[in-house]
Amino acid sequence: NEVFSESGVHRLVPIKDSLQEFEMTVKQGLDCLKHLLDNDEDMLGLLLTEGAAARSKGQNLQLKKHESVELLLEEYARQFNGILQEIHYLLQRVQSKQELVALSLDGYRNRMIRMNLYMSIAAVGLATSTTVAGYFGMNLVSGMEESGVAFQYVIVSTTLASLGIFGGSLSYISGSRMKKRAMGRLEEIEAIKGALSDMNALDYAAKSMIQNETPMCRTDFKQKLLEGRKYNNARQLKDDE
């Protein structure tokens, strides 16, 4: 809950920035260690005490003595790699939290848009009633001034018209037509994906039709597609082996 609050959202950005800066620092240190590990003379130069003692005796250090420094640097490099893995794990967690926050914000924004839409539809329905009231408020003679039931008829008719507009708009937005259109588009997308994924099977069916030099009915074409899919699956299994 703290992450989805306003303070939690603002804390994610500096945390991510600090982790990225720390990652760059660790990578620089690891690159330095790798450079030292690739150069035996540099590792030998780190033996300051033994080097000073050897120089006082007028001798040079043996190259194989760098092995102790190499073991130490390899341990440091292993620790740096472990730190980098932990940083990557934390960055992934921060990224997942940011995505969750973005999804929650999208949900709140969709609710606000939906509420705004409902209010707009209600305003359109009320505008119908107010328009009729405006017509009768022009102080012109309409012949209905002396009627005893005209007021009730106008109120009922305008109210029903407003409710009809409101209900019709809602049914159009969330009705079956929109769902049918969405399902139809999804089916078209799935059909296109299936056709693109079965290009080899389509090629096999087309070549079979060309070789036979006879038109195919729908049943024969489907049968050739199935044969092409089986042939492609068998070839993929053979390639994997």
Short mmCIF file of C-alpha atoms in Angstrom, two decimals:
data_model
loop_
_atom_site.label_atom_id
_atom_site.label_comp_id
_atom_site.label_asym_id
_atom_site.label_seq_id
_atom_site.Cartn_x
_atom_site.Cartn_y
_atom_site.Cartn_z
CA ASN A 1 0.00 0.00 0.00
CA GLU A 2 2.89 2.36 0.68
CA VAL A 3 4.25 1.79 -2.80
CA PHE A 4 0.95 2.77 -4.42
CA SER A 5 0.64 5.88 -2.26
CA GLU A 6 1.90 9.25 -3.43
CA SER A 7 5.00 9.14 -1.22
CA GLY A 8 5.79 5.59 -2.35
CA VAL A 9 5.63 6.54 -6.03
CA HIS A 10 8.04 9.44 -5.50
CA ARG A 11 10.47 7.19 -3.61
CA LEU A 12 10.85 4.73 -6.48
CA VAL A 13 12.66 7.14 -8.81
CA PRO A 14 15.51 8.13 -6.43
CA ILE A 15 15.91 4.50 -5.38
CA LYS A 16 16.29 3.45 -9.00
CA ASP A 17 18.71 6.30 -9.72
CA SER A 18 20.86 5.45 -6.71
CA LEU A 19 20.92 1.77 -7.70
CA GLN A 20 22.01 2.66 -11.23
CA GLU A 21 24.77 4.94 -9.95
CA PHE A 22 25.94 2.23 -7.56
CA GLU A 23 25.86 -0.26 -10.46
CA MET A 24 28.13 1.99 -12.52
CA THR A 25 30.56 2.31 -9.60
CA VAL A 26 30.66 -1.44 -9.08
CA LYS A 27 31.21 -2.03 -12.81
CA GLN A 28 34.11 0.43 -12.80
CA GLY A 29 35.69 -1.38 -9.87
CA LEU A 30 35.16 -4.75 -11.55
CA ASP A 31 36.73 -3.48 -14.78
CA CYS A 32 39.73 -2.27 -12.81
CA LEU A 33 40.11 -5.69 -11.16
CA LYS A 34 39.85 -7.44 -14.53
CA HIS A 35 42.54 -5.15 -15.93
CA LEU A 36 44.81 -6.02 -13.03
CA LEU A 37 44.11 -9.75 -13.42
CA ASP A 38 45.11 -9.58 -17.07
CA ASN A 39 48.51 -8.04 -16.26
CA ASP A 40 50.90 -10.09 -14.15
CA GLU A 41 53.38 -7.25 -13.77
CA ASP A 42 50.75 -4.94 -12.29
CA MET A 43 49.80 -7.62 -9.77
CA LEU A 44 53.47 -8.09 -8.92
CA GLY A 45 53.78 -4.35 -8.34
CA LEU A 46 51.10 -4.57 -5.61
CA LEU A 47 53.51 -6.55 -3.42
CA LEU A 48 54.96 -3.37 -1.92
CA THR A 49 56.66 -4.88 1.14
CA GLU A 50 58.26 -7.76 -0.71
CA GLY A 51 59.21 -5.45 -3.57
CA ALA A 52 60.93 -3.01 -1.21
CA ALA A 53 62.77 -5.87 0.50
CA ALA A 54 63.88 -7.26 -2.86
CA ARG A 55 65.08 -3.85 -4.07
CA SER A 56 67.07 -3.36 -0.86
CA LYS A 57 68.87 -6.61 -1.64
CA GLY A 58 69.32 -5.63 -5.29
CA GLN A 59 67.06 -8.42 -6.50
CA ASN A 60 63.89 -8.64 -8.56
CA LEU A 61 60.70 -10.34 -7.48
CA GLN A 62 59.90 -13.63 -9.13
CA LEU A 63 56.92 -13.47 -11.46
CA LYS A 64 55.19 -16.46 -9.87
CA LYS A 65 54.77 -14.55 -6.59
CA HIS A 66 51.86 -12.68 -8.11
CA GLU A 67 49.66 -15.76 -7.52
CA SER A 68 48.75 -14.66 -4.01
CA VAL A 69 47.64 -11.26 -5.32
CA GLU A 70 45.76 -12.97 -8.14
CA LEU A 71 43.82 -15.14 -5.70
CA LEU A 72 42.92 -12.09 -3.64
CA LEU A 73 41.79 -10.11 -6.67
CA GLU A 74 39.76 -13.05 -7.99
CA GLU A 75 37.93 -13.19 -4.66
CA TYR A 76 37.21 -9.47 -4.88
CA ALA A 77 35.98 -9.90 -8.46
CA ARG A 78 33.67 -12.70 -7.36
CA GLN A 79 32.24 -10.45 -4.64
CA PHE A 80 31.75 -7.64 -7.15
CA ASN A 81 29.88 -10.03 -9.45
CA GLY A 82 27.64 -11.04 -6.56
CA ILE A 83 26.94 -7.39 -5.81
CA LEU A 84 26.07 -6.77 -9.46
CA GLN A 85 23.61 -9.67 -9.42
CA GLU A 86 21.94 -8.26 -6.32
CA ILE A 87 21.74 -4.82 -7.96
CA HIS A 88 20.12 -6.33 -11.05
CA TYR A 89 17.62 -8.15 -8.85
CA LEU A 90 16.75 -4.95 -6.99
CA LEU A 91 16.44 -3.01 -10.25
CA GLN A 92 14.05 -5.65 -11.59
CA ARG A 93 11.96 -5.36 -8.43
CA VAL A 94 11.84 -1.59 -8.73
CA GLN A 95 10.87 -1.94 -12.40
CA SER A 96 8.08 -4.36 -11.52
CA LYS A 97 6.83 -1.98 -8.83
CA GLN A 98 6.82 0.88 -11.33
CA GLU A 99 4.84 -1.23 -13.78
CA LEU A 100 2.32 -2.09 -11.06
CA VAL A 101 2.01 1.58 -10.16
CA ALA A 102 1.52 2.43 -13.85
CA LEU A 103 -1.22 -0.21 -14.12
CA SER A 104 -2.96 1.11 -11.02
CA LEU A 105 -2.77 4.66 -12.35
CA ASP A 106 -4.20 3.47 -15.66
CA GLY A 107 -7.06 1.87 -13.75
CA TYR A 108 -7.78 5.12 -11.86
CA ARG A 109 -7.57 7.09 -15.11
CA ASN A 110 -10.01 4.71 -16.79
CA ARG A 111 -12.43 5.13 -13.89
CA MET A 112 -12.24 8.90 -14.21
CA ILE A 113 -12.80 8.69 -17.96
CA ARG A 114 -15.77 6.39 -17.42
CA MET A 115 -17.24 8.73 -14.82
CA ASN A 116 -16.73 11.68 -17.17
CA LEU A 117 -18.45 9.74 -19.93
CA TYR A 118 -21.43 8.91 -17.74
CA MET A 119 -21.74 12.53 -16.68
CA SER A 120 -21.56 13.68 -20.31
CA ILE A 121 -24.31 11.25 -21.29
CA ALA A 122 -26.45 12.40 -18.36
CA ALA A 123 -25.84 16.02 -19.40
CA VAL A 124 -27.02 15.25 -22.93
CA GLY A 125 -30.17 13.62 -21.54
CA LEU A 126 -30.89 16.59 -19.29
CA ALA A 127 -30.23 18.97 -22.17
CA THR A 128 -33.22 17.44 -23.95
CA SER A 129 -35.51 18.40 -21.09
CA THR A 130 -34.02 21.86 -20.69
CA THR A 131 -34.34 22.47 -24.45
CA VAL A 132 -38.07 21.76 -24.31
CA ALA A 133 -38.35 23.96 -21.22
CA GLY A 134 -36.56 26.71 -23.10
CA TYR A 135 -39.04 26.48 -25.97
CA PHE A 136 -41.95 26.93 -23.59
CA GLY A 137 -40.14 29.72 -21.76
CA MET A 138 -40.04 32.06 -24.77
CA ASN A 139 -43.35 33.69 -23.67
CA LEU A 140 -44.96 32.93 -27.03
CA VAL A 141 -48.52 31.78 -27.46
CA SER A 142 -48.63 28.04 -28.10
CA GLY A 143 -52.29 27.29 -27.43
CA MET A 144 -51.45 25.06 -24.46
CA GLU A 145 -51.59 27.78 -21.82
CA GLU A 146 -55.12 26.88 -20.73
CA SER A 147 -54.63 23.10 -20.84
CA GLY A 148 -54.83 21.37 -17.48
CA VAL A 149 -52.75 18.29 -18.43
CA ALA A 150 -50.16 19.82 -20.78
CA PHE A 151 -47.66 20.42 -17.96
CA GLN A 152 -47.79 16.79 -16.83
CA TYR A 153 -47.49 15.52 -20.42
CA VAL A 154 -44.46 17.70 -21.11
CA ILE A 155 -42.75 16.65 -17.89
CA VAL A 156 -43.35 12.95 -18.48
CA SER A 157 -42.39 13.04 -22.18
CA THR A 158 -39.17 14.99 -21.63
CA THR A 159 -38.21 12.76 -18.71
CA LEU A 160 -38.80 9.63 -20.76
CA ALA A 161 -36.83 11.12 -23.65
CA SER A 162 -33.90 11.92 -21.35
CA LEU A 163 -33.96 8.44 -19.84
CA GLY A 164 -34.18 6.92 -23.32
CA ILE A 165 -31.17 8.87 -24.54
CA PHE A 166 -29.20 7.94 -21.42
CA GLY A 167 -30.11 4.26 -21.64
CA GLY A 168 -29.54 4.08 -25.38
CA SER A 169 -26.11 5.66 -25.09
CA LEU A 170 -25.10 3.27 -22.32
CA SER A 171 -26.35 0.26 -24.26
CA TYR A 172 -24.41 1.41 -27.32
CA ILE A 173 -21.20 1.84 -25.32
CA SER A 174 -21.37 -1.35 -23.27
CA GLY A 175 -23.78 -3.36 -25.39
CA SER A 176 -23.38 -6.46 -27.50
CA ARG A 177 -22.47 -4.56 -30.67
CA MET A 178 -19.19 -3.32 -29.25
CA LYS A 179 -18.39 -6.78 -27.92
CA LYS A 180 -19.21 -8.38 -31.26
CA ARG A 181 -16.97 -5.92 -33.06
CA ALA A 182 -14.14 -6.55 -30.62
CA MET A 183 -14.55 -10.33 -30.88
CA GLY A 184 -14.65 -10.07 -34.67
CA ARG A 185 -11.42 -8.10 -34.72
CA LEU A 186 -9.79 -10.61 -32.37
CA GLU A 187 -10.88 -13.45 -34.60
CA GLU A 188 -9.42 -11.67 -37.62
CA ILE A 189 -6.14 -11.17 -35.80
CA GLU A 190 -6.03 -14.82 -34.75
CA ALA A 191 -6.80 -15.89 -38.32
CA ILE A 192 -3.97 -13.72 -39.66
CA LYS A 193 -1.59 -15.11 -37.03
CA GLY A 194 -2.59 -18.65 -37.90
CA ALA A 195 -2.10 -17.99 -41.60
CA LEU A 196 1.32 -16.43 -41.04
CA SER A 197 2.40 -19.28 -38.75
CA ASP A 198 1.26 -21.87 -41.35
CA MET A 199 3.02 -20.38 -44.35
CA ASN A 200 4.85 -23.65 -44.95
CA ALA A 201 1.58 -25.57 -44.85
CA LEU A 202 0.00 -23.08 -47.28
CA ASP A 203 2.99 -23.45 -49.57
CA TYR A 204 2.64 -27.24 -49.42
CA ALA A 205 -1.09 -27.06 -50.24
CA ALA A 206 -0.51 -24.60 -53.10
CA LYS A 207 2.24 -26.76 -54.61
CA SER A 208 0.02 -29.83 -54.36
CA MET A 209 -2.78 -28.01 -56.18
CA ILE A 210 -0.37 -26.85 -58.91
CA GLN A 211 1.10 -30.32 -59.36
CA ASN A 212 -2.32 -31.96 -59.60
CA GLU A 213 -3.51 -29.24 -61.99
CA THR A 214 -7.04 -29.64 -60.63
CA PRO A 215 -9.05 -27.26 -58.44
CA MET A 216 -9.53 -28.22 -54.80
CA CYS A 217 -12.63 -27.98 -52.72
CA ARG A 218 -12.55 -26.64 -49.18
CA THR A 219 -12.33 -30.10 -47.64
CA ASP A 220 -9.39 -31.14 -49.81
CA PHE A 221 -7.61 -27.85 -49.11
CA LYS A 222 -8.00 -28.34 -45.34
CA GLN A 223 -6.69 -31.88 -45.71
CA LYS A 224 -3.61 -30.61 -47.54
CA LEU A 225 -3.05 -28.02 -44.83
CA LEU A 226 -3.15 -30.74 -42.17
CA GLU A 227 -0.70 -32.83 -44.17
CA GLY A 228 1.59 -29.82 -44.53
CA ARG A 229 1.51 -29.16 -40.78
CA LYS A 230 2.34 -32.79 -40.01
CA TYR A 231 5.19 -32.67 -42.52
CA ASN A 232 6.59 -29.47 -40.99
CA ASN A 233 6.33 -30.83 -37.43
CA ALA A 234 8.12 -34.01 -38.43
CA ARG A 235 10.87 -32.00 -40.13
CA GLN A 236 11.30 -29.79 -37.06
CA LEU A 237 11.59 -32.84 -34.81
CA LYS A 238 14.19 -34.30 -37.15
CA ASP A 239 16.17 -31.04 -37.12
CA ASP A 240 16.06 -30.92 -33.32
CA GLU A 241 17.46 -34.43 -33.10
#
